[in-house]
PDB file of C-alpha atoms in Angstrom:
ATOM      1  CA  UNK A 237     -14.248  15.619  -0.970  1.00 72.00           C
ATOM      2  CA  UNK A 238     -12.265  13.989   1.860  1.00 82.00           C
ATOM      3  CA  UNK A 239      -8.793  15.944   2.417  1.00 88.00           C
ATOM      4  CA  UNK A 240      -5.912  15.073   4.765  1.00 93.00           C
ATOM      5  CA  UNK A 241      -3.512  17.064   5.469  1.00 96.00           C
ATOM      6  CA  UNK A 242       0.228  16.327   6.416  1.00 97.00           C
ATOM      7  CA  UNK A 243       2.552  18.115   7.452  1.00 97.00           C
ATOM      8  CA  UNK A 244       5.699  18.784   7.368  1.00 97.00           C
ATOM      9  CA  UNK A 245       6.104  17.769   3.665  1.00 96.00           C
ATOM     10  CA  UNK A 246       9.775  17.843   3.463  1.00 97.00           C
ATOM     11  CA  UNK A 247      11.969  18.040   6.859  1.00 98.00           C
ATOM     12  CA  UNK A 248      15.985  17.700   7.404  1.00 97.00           C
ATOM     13  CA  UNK A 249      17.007  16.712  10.996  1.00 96.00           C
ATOM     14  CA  UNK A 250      20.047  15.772  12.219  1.00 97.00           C
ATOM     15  CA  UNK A 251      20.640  11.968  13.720  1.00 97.00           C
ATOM     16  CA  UNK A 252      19.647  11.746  16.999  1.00 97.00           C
ATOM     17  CA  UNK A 253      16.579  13.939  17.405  1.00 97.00           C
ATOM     18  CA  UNK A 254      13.190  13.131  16.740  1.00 97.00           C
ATOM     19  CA  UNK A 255      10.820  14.274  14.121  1.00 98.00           C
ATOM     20  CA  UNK A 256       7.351  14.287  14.092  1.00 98.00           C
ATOM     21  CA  UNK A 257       4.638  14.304  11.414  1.00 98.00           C
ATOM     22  CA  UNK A 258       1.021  15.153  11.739  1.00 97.00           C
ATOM     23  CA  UNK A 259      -1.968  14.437   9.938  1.00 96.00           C
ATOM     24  CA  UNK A 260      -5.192  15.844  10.005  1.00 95.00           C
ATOM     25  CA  UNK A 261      -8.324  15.141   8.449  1.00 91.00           C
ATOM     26  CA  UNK A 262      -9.787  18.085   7.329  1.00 90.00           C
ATOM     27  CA  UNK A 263     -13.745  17.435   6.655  1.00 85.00           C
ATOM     28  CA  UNK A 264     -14.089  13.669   8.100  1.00 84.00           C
ATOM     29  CA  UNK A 265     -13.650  11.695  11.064  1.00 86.00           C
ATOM     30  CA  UNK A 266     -10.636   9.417  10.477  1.00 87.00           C
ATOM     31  CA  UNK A 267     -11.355   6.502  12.852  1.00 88.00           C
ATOM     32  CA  UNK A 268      -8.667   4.183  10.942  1.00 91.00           C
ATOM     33  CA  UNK A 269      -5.524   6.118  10.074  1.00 93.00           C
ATOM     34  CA  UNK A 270      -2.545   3.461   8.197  1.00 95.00           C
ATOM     35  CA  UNK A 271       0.469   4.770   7.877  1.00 97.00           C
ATOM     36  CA  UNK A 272       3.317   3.865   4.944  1.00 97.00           C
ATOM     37  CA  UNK A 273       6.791   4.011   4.138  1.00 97.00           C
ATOM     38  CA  UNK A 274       8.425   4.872   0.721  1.00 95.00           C
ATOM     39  CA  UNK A 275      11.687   3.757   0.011  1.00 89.00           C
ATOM     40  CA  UNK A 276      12.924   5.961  -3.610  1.00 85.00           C
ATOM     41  CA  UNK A 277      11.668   3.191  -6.657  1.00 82.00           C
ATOM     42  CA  UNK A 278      10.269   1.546  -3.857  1.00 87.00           C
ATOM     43  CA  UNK A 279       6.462   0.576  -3.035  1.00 90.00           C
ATOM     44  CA  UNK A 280       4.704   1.905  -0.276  1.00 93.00           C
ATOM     45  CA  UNK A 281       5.228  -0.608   2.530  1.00 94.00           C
ATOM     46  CA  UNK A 282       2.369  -0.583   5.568  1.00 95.00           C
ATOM     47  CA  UNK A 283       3.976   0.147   9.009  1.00 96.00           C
ATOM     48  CA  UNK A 284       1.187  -0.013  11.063  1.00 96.00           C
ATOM     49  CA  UNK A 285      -2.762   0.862  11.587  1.00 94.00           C
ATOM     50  CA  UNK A 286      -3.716   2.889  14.476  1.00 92.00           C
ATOM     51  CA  UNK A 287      -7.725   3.543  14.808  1.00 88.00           C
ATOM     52  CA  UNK A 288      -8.855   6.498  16.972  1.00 85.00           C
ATOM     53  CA  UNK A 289      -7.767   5.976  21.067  1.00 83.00           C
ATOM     54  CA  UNK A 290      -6.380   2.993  20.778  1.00 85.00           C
ATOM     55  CA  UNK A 291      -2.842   2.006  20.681  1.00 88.00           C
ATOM     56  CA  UNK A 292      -1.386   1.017  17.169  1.00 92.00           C
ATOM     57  CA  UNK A 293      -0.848  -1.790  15.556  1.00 94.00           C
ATOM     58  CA  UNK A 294       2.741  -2.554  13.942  1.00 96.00           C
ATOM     59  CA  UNK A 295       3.345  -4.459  10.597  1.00 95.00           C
ATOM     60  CA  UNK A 296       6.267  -7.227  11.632  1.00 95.00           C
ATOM     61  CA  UNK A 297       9.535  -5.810  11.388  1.00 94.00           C
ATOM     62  CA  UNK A 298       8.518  -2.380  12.414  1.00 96.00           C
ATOM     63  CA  UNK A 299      10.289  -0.908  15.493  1.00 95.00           C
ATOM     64  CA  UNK A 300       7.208   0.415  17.549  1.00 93.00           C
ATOM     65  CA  UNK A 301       9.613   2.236  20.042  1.00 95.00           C
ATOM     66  CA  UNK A 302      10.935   4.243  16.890  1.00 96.00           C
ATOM     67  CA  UNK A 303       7.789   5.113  15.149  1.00 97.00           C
ATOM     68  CA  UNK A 304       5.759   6.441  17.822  1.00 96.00           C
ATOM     69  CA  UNK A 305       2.145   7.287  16.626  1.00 95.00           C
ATOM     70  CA  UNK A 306      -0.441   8.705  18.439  1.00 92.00           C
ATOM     71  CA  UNK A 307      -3.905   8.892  17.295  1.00 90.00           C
ATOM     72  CA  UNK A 308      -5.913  10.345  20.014  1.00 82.00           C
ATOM     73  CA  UNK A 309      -8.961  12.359  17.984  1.00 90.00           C
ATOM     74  CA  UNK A 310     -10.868  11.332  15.663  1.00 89.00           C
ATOM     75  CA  UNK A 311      -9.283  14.464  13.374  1.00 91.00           C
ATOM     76  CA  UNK A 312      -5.594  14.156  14.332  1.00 93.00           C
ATOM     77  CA  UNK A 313      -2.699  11.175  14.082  1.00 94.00           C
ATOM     78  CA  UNK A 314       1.362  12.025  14.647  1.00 96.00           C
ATOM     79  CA  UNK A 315       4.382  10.056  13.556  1.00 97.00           C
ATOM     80  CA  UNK A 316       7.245  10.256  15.765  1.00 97.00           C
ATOM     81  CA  UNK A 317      10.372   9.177  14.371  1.00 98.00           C
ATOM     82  CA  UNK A 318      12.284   9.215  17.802  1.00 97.00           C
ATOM     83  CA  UNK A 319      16.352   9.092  17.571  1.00 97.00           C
ATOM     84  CA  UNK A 320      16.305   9.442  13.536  1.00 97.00           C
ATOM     85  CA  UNK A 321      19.051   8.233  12.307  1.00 96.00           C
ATOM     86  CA  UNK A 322      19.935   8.167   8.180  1.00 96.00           C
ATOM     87  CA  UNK A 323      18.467   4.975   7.677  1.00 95.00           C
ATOM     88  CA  UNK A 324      15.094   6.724   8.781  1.00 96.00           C
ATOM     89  CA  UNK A 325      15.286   8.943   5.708  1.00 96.00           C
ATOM     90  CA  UNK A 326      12.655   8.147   3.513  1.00 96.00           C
ATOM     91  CA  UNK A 327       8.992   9.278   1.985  1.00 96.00           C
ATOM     92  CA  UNK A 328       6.218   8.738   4.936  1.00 97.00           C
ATOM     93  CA  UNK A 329       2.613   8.575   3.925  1.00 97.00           C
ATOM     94  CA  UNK A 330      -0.596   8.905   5.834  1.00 96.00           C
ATOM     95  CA  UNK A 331      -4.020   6.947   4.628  1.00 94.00           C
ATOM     96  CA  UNK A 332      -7.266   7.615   6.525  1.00 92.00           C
ATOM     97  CA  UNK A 333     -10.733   5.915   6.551  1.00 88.00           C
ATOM     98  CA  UNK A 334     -13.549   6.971   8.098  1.00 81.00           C
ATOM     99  CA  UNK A 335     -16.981   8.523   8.456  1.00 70.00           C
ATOM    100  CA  UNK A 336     -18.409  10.895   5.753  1.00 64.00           C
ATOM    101  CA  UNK A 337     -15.173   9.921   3.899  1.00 55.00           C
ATOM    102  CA  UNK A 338     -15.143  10.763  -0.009  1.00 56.00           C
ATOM    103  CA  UNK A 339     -15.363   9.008  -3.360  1.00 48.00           C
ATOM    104  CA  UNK A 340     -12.313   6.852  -2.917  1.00 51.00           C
ATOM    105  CA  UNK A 341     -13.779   4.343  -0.677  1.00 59.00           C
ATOM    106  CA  UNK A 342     -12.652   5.700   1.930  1.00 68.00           C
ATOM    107  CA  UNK A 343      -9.222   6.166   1.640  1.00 86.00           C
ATOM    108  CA  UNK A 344      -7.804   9.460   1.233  1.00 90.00           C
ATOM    109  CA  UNK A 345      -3.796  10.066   1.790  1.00 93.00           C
ATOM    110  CA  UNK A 346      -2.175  12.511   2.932  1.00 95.00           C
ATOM    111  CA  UNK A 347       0.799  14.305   0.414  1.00 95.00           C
ATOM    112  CA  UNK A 348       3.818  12.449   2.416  1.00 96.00           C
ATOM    113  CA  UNK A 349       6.717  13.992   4.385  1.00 97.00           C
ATOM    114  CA  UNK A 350       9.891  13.492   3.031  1.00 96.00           C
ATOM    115  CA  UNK A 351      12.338  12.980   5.667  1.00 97.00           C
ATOM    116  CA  UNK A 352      16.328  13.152   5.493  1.00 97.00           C
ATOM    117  CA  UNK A 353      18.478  12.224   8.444  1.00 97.00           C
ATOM    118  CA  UNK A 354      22.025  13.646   8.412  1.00 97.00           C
TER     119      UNK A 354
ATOM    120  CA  UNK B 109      -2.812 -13.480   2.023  1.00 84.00           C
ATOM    121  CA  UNK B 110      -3.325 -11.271  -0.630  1.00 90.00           C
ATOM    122  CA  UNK B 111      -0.939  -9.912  -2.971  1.00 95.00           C
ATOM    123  CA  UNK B 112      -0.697  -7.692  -5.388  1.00 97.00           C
ATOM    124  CA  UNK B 113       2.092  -7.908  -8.577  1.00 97.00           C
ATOM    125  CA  UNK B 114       2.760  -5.561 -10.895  1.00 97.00           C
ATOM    126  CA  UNK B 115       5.544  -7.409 -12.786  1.00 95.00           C
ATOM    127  CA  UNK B 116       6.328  -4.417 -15.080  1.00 97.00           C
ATOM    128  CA  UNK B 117       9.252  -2.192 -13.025  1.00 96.00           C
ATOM    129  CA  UNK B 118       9.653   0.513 -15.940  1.00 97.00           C
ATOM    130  CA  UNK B 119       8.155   0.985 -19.179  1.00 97.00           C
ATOM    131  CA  UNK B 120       9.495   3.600 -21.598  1.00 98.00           C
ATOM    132  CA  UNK B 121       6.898   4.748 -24.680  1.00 98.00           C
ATOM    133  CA  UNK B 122       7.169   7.872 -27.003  1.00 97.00           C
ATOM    134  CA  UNK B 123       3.969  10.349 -27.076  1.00 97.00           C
ATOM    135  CA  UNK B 124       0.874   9.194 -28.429  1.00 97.00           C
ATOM    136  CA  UNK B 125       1.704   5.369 -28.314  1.00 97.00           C
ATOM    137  CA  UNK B 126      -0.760   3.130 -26.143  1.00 98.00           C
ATOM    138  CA  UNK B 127       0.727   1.698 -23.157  1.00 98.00           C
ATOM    139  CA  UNK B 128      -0.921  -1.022 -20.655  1.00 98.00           C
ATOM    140  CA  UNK B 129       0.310  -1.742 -16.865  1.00 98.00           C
ATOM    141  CA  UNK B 130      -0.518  -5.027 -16.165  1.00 98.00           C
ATOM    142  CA  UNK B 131      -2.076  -6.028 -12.649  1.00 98.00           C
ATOM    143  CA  UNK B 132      -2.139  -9.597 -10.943  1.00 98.00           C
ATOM    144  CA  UNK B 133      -3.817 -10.000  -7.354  1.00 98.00           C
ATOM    145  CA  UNK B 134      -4.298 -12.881  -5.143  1.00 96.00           C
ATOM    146  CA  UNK B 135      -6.863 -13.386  -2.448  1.00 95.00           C
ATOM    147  CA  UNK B 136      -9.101 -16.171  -1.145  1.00 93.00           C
ATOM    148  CA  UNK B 137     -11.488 -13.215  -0.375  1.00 92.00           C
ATOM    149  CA  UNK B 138     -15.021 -13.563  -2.645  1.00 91.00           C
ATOM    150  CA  UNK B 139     -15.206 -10.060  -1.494  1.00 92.00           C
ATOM    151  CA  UNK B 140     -12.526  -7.460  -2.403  1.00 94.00           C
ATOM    152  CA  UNK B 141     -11.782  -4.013  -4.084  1.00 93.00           C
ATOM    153  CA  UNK B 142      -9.427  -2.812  -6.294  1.00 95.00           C
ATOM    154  CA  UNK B 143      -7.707   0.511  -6.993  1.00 95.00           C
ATOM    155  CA  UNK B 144      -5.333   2.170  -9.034  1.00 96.00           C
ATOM    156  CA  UNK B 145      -3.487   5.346  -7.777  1.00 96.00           C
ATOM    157  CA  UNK B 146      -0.733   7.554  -9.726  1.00 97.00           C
ATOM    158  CA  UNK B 147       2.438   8.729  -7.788  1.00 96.00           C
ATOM    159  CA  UNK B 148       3.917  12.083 -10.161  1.00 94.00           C
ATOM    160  CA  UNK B 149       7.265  13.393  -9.153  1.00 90.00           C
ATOM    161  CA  UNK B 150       5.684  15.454  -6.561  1.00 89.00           C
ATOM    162  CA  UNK B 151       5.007  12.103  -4.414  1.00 91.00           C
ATOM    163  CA  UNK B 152       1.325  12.641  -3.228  1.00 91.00           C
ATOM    164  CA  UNK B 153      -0.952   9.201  -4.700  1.00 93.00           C
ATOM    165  CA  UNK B 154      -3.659  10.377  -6.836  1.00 92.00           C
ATOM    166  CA  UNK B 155      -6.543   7.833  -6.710  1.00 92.00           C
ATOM    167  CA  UNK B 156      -7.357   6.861 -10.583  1.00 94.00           C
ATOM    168  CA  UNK B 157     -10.037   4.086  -9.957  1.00 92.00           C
ATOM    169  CA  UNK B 158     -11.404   1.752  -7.521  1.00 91.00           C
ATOM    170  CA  UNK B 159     -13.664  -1.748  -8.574  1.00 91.00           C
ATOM    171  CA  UNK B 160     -15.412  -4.067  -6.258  1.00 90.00           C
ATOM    172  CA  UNK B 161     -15.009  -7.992  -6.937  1.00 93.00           C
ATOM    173  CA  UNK B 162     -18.271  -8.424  -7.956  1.00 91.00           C
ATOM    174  CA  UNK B 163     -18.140  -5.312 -10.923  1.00 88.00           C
ATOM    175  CA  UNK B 164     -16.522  -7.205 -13.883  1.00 86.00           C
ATOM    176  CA  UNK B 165     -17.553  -3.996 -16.212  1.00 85.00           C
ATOM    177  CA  UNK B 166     -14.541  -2.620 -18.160  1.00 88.00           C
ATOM    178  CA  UNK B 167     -14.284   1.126 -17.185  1.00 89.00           C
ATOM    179  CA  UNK B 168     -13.123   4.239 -19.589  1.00 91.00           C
ATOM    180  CA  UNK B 169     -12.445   7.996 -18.328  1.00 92.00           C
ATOM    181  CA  UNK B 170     -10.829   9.721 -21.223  1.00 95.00           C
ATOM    182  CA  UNK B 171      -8.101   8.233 -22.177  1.00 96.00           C
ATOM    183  CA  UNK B 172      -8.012   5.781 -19.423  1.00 97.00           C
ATOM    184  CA  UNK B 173      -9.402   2.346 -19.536  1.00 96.00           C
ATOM    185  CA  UNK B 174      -9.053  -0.578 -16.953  1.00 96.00           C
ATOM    186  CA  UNK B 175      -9.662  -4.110 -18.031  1.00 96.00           C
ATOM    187  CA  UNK B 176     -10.941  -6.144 -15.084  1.00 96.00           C
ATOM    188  CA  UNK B 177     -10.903 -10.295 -15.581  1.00 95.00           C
ATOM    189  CA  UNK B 178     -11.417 -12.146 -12.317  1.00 93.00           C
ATOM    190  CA  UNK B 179     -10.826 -15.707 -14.528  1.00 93.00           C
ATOM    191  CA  UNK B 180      -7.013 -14.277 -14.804  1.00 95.00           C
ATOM    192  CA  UNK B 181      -7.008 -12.149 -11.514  1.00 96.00           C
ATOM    193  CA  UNK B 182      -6.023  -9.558 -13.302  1.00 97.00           C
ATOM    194  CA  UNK B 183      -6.760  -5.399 -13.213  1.00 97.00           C
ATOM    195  CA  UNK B 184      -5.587  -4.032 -16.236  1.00 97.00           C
ATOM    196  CA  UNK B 185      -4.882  -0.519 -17.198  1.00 98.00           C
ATOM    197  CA  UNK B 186      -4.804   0.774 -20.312  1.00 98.00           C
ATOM    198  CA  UNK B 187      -3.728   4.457 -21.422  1.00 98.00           C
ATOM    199  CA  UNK B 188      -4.958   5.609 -24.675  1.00 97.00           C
ATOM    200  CA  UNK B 189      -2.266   8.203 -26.821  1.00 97.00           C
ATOM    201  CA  UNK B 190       0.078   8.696 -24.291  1.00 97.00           C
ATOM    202  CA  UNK B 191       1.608  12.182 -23.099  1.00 97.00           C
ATOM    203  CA  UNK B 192       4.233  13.322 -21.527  1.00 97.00           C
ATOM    204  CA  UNK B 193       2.023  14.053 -18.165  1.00 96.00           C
ATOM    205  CA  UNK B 194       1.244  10.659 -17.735  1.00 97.00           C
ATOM    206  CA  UNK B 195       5.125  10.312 -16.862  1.00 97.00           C
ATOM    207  CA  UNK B 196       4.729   8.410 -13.201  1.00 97.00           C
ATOM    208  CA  UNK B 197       4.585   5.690 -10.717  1.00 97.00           C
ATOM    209  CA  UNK B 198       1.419   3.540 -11.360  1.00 98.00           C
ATOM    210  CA  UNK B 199       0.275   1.736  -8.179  1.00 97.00           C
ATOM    211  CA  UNK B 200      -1.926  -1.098  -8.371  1.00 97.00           C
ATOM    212  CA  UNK B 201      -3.381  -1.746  -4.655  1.00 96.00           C
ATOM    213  CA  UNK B 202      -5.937  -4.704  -3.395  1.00 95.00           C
ATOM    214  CA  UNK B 203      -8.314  -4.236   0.104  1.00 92.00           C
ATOM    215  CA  UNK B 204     -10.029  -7.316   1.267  1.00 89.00           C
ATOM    216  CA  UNK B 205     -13.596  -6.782   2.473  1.00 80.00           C
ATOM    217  CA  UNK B 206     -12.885  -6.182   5.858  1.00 79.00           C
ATOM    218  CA  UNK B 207     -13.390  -3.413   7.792  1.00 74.00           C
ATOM    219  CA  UNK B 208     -10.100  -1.175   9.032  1.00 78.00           C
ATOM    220  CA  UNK B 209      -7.907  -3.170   6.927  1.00 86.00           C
ATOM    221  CA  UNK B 210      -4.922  -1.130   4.273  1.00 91.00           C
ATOM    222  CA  UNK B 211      -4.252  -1.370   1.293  1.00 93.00           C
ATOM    223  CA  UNK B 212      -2.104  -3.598   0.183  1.00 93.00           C
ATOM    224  CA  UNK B 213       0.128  -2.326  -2.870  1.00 95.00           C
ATOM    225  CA  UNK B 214       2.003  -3.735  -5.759  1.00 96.00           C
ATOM    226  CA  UNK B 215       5.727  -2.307  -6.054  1.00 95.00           C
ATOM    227  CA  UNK B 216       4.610  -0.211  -9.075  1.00 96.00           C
ATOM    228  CA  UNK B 217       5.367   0.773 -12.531  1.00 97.00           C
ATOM    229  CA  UNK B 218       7.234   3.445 -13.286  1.00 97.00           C
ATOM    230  CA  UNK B 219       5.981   5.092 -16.729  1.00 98.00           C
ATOM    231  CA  UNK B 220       8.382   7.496 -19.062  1.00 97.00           C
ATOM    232  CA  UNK B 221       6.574   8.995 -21.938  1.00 97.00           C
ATOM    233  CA  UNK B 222       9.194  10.753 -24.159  1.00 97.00           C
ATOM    234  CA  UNK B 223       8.004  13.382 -26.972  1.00 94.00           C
TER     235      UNK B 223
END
């Protein structure tokens, strides 16, 4: 079935620098790649949609300066989280949709990064 | 806009008791689909189901069973004899026929099944 693949899945940084998380589809071509954010207890809250060389698309209330993403293939999109500071730290999830996507509809997600700022 | 409520935050149940997550969406959508993904410890979402608007068929897998009533806007699911492995976040999410559009999840239920 459809696998992405994210990386780093845990990752300590110190405020200031910038972090950034990759996913990759594996064995589709993720033209639509949505990316979440997990506060602990909390839902997963959409940050923004990016589909394959364009640029993305930010929910409201989502800094697009400090979440850079780039999703220039059809097999790769990156999180930056430029200038992390501790308010940054949380669990960040990839979904992608696609073609010759797998038995979820299309939706596959990546295992999250967990990111601490300190 | 469409929402998804999941108006159960924690339920706590001791092994082998049956234990339903309730699910409420809202959409003007005629066309929509409907999942249900579990979140372990670990953090990754493991998809459990998904139903289109138009399947009103009640679905079992083991000892899973979701109970889909559009009358109530409700998505239902059910776990049969509960065990300790079933111990997680239950997401309820909604997607609106349209392509390139997210999910759109409910804030979860967090499960505890004691022995």
């Amino acid at each position: 079935g459809a696998v992405v693949s994210q990386h780093p899945s845990r990752v300590i940084c110190k405020s200031g620098t910038s972090v950034k998380i990759e996913c990759r589809s594996l064995d589709f071509q993720a033209t639509t790649m949505f990316w979440y954010r997990q506060f602990p207890k909390k839902s997963l809250m959409l940050m923004a949609t990016s589909n394959e060389g364009s640029k993305a698309t930010y929910e409201q209330g989502v800094e697009k300066d400090k979440f850079l993403i780039n999703h220039a293939s059809l097999t790769l999109s990156t999180l930056t989280v430029t200038s992390a500071h501790p308010e940054d730290s949380s669990f960040y999830i990839c979904s992608a949709t696609g073609r010759g996507t797998g038995t979820a509809y299309g939706y596959t997600f990546g295992s999250g990064t967990r990111l601490t700022v300190v | 806009a469409q929402k998804v409520t999941q108006a159960q935050t924690e339920i706590s149940v001791v092994e082998k008791e049956d234990v339903t997550l309730d699910c409420v969406y809202e959409t003007r959508d005629t066309t929509y689909y409907l999942f249900w993904y579990k979140q372990p410890p670990s953090g990754e979402l493991v998809f459990l189901i998904r139903r289109n608007s138009f399947d009103e068929q009640n679905e079992i897998s083991g000892r899973y069973s979701w109970n889909f009533q559009k009358s109530t806007s409700s998505f239902n699911f059910t776990i049969t004899a509960s065990q300790v492995v079933d111990s997680a976040v239950y997401f309820c999410a909604l997607r609106i026929n349209q392509a390139g559009t997210a999910l759109i999840f409910g804030k979860g239920t967090t499960l505890s099944v004691s022995s």
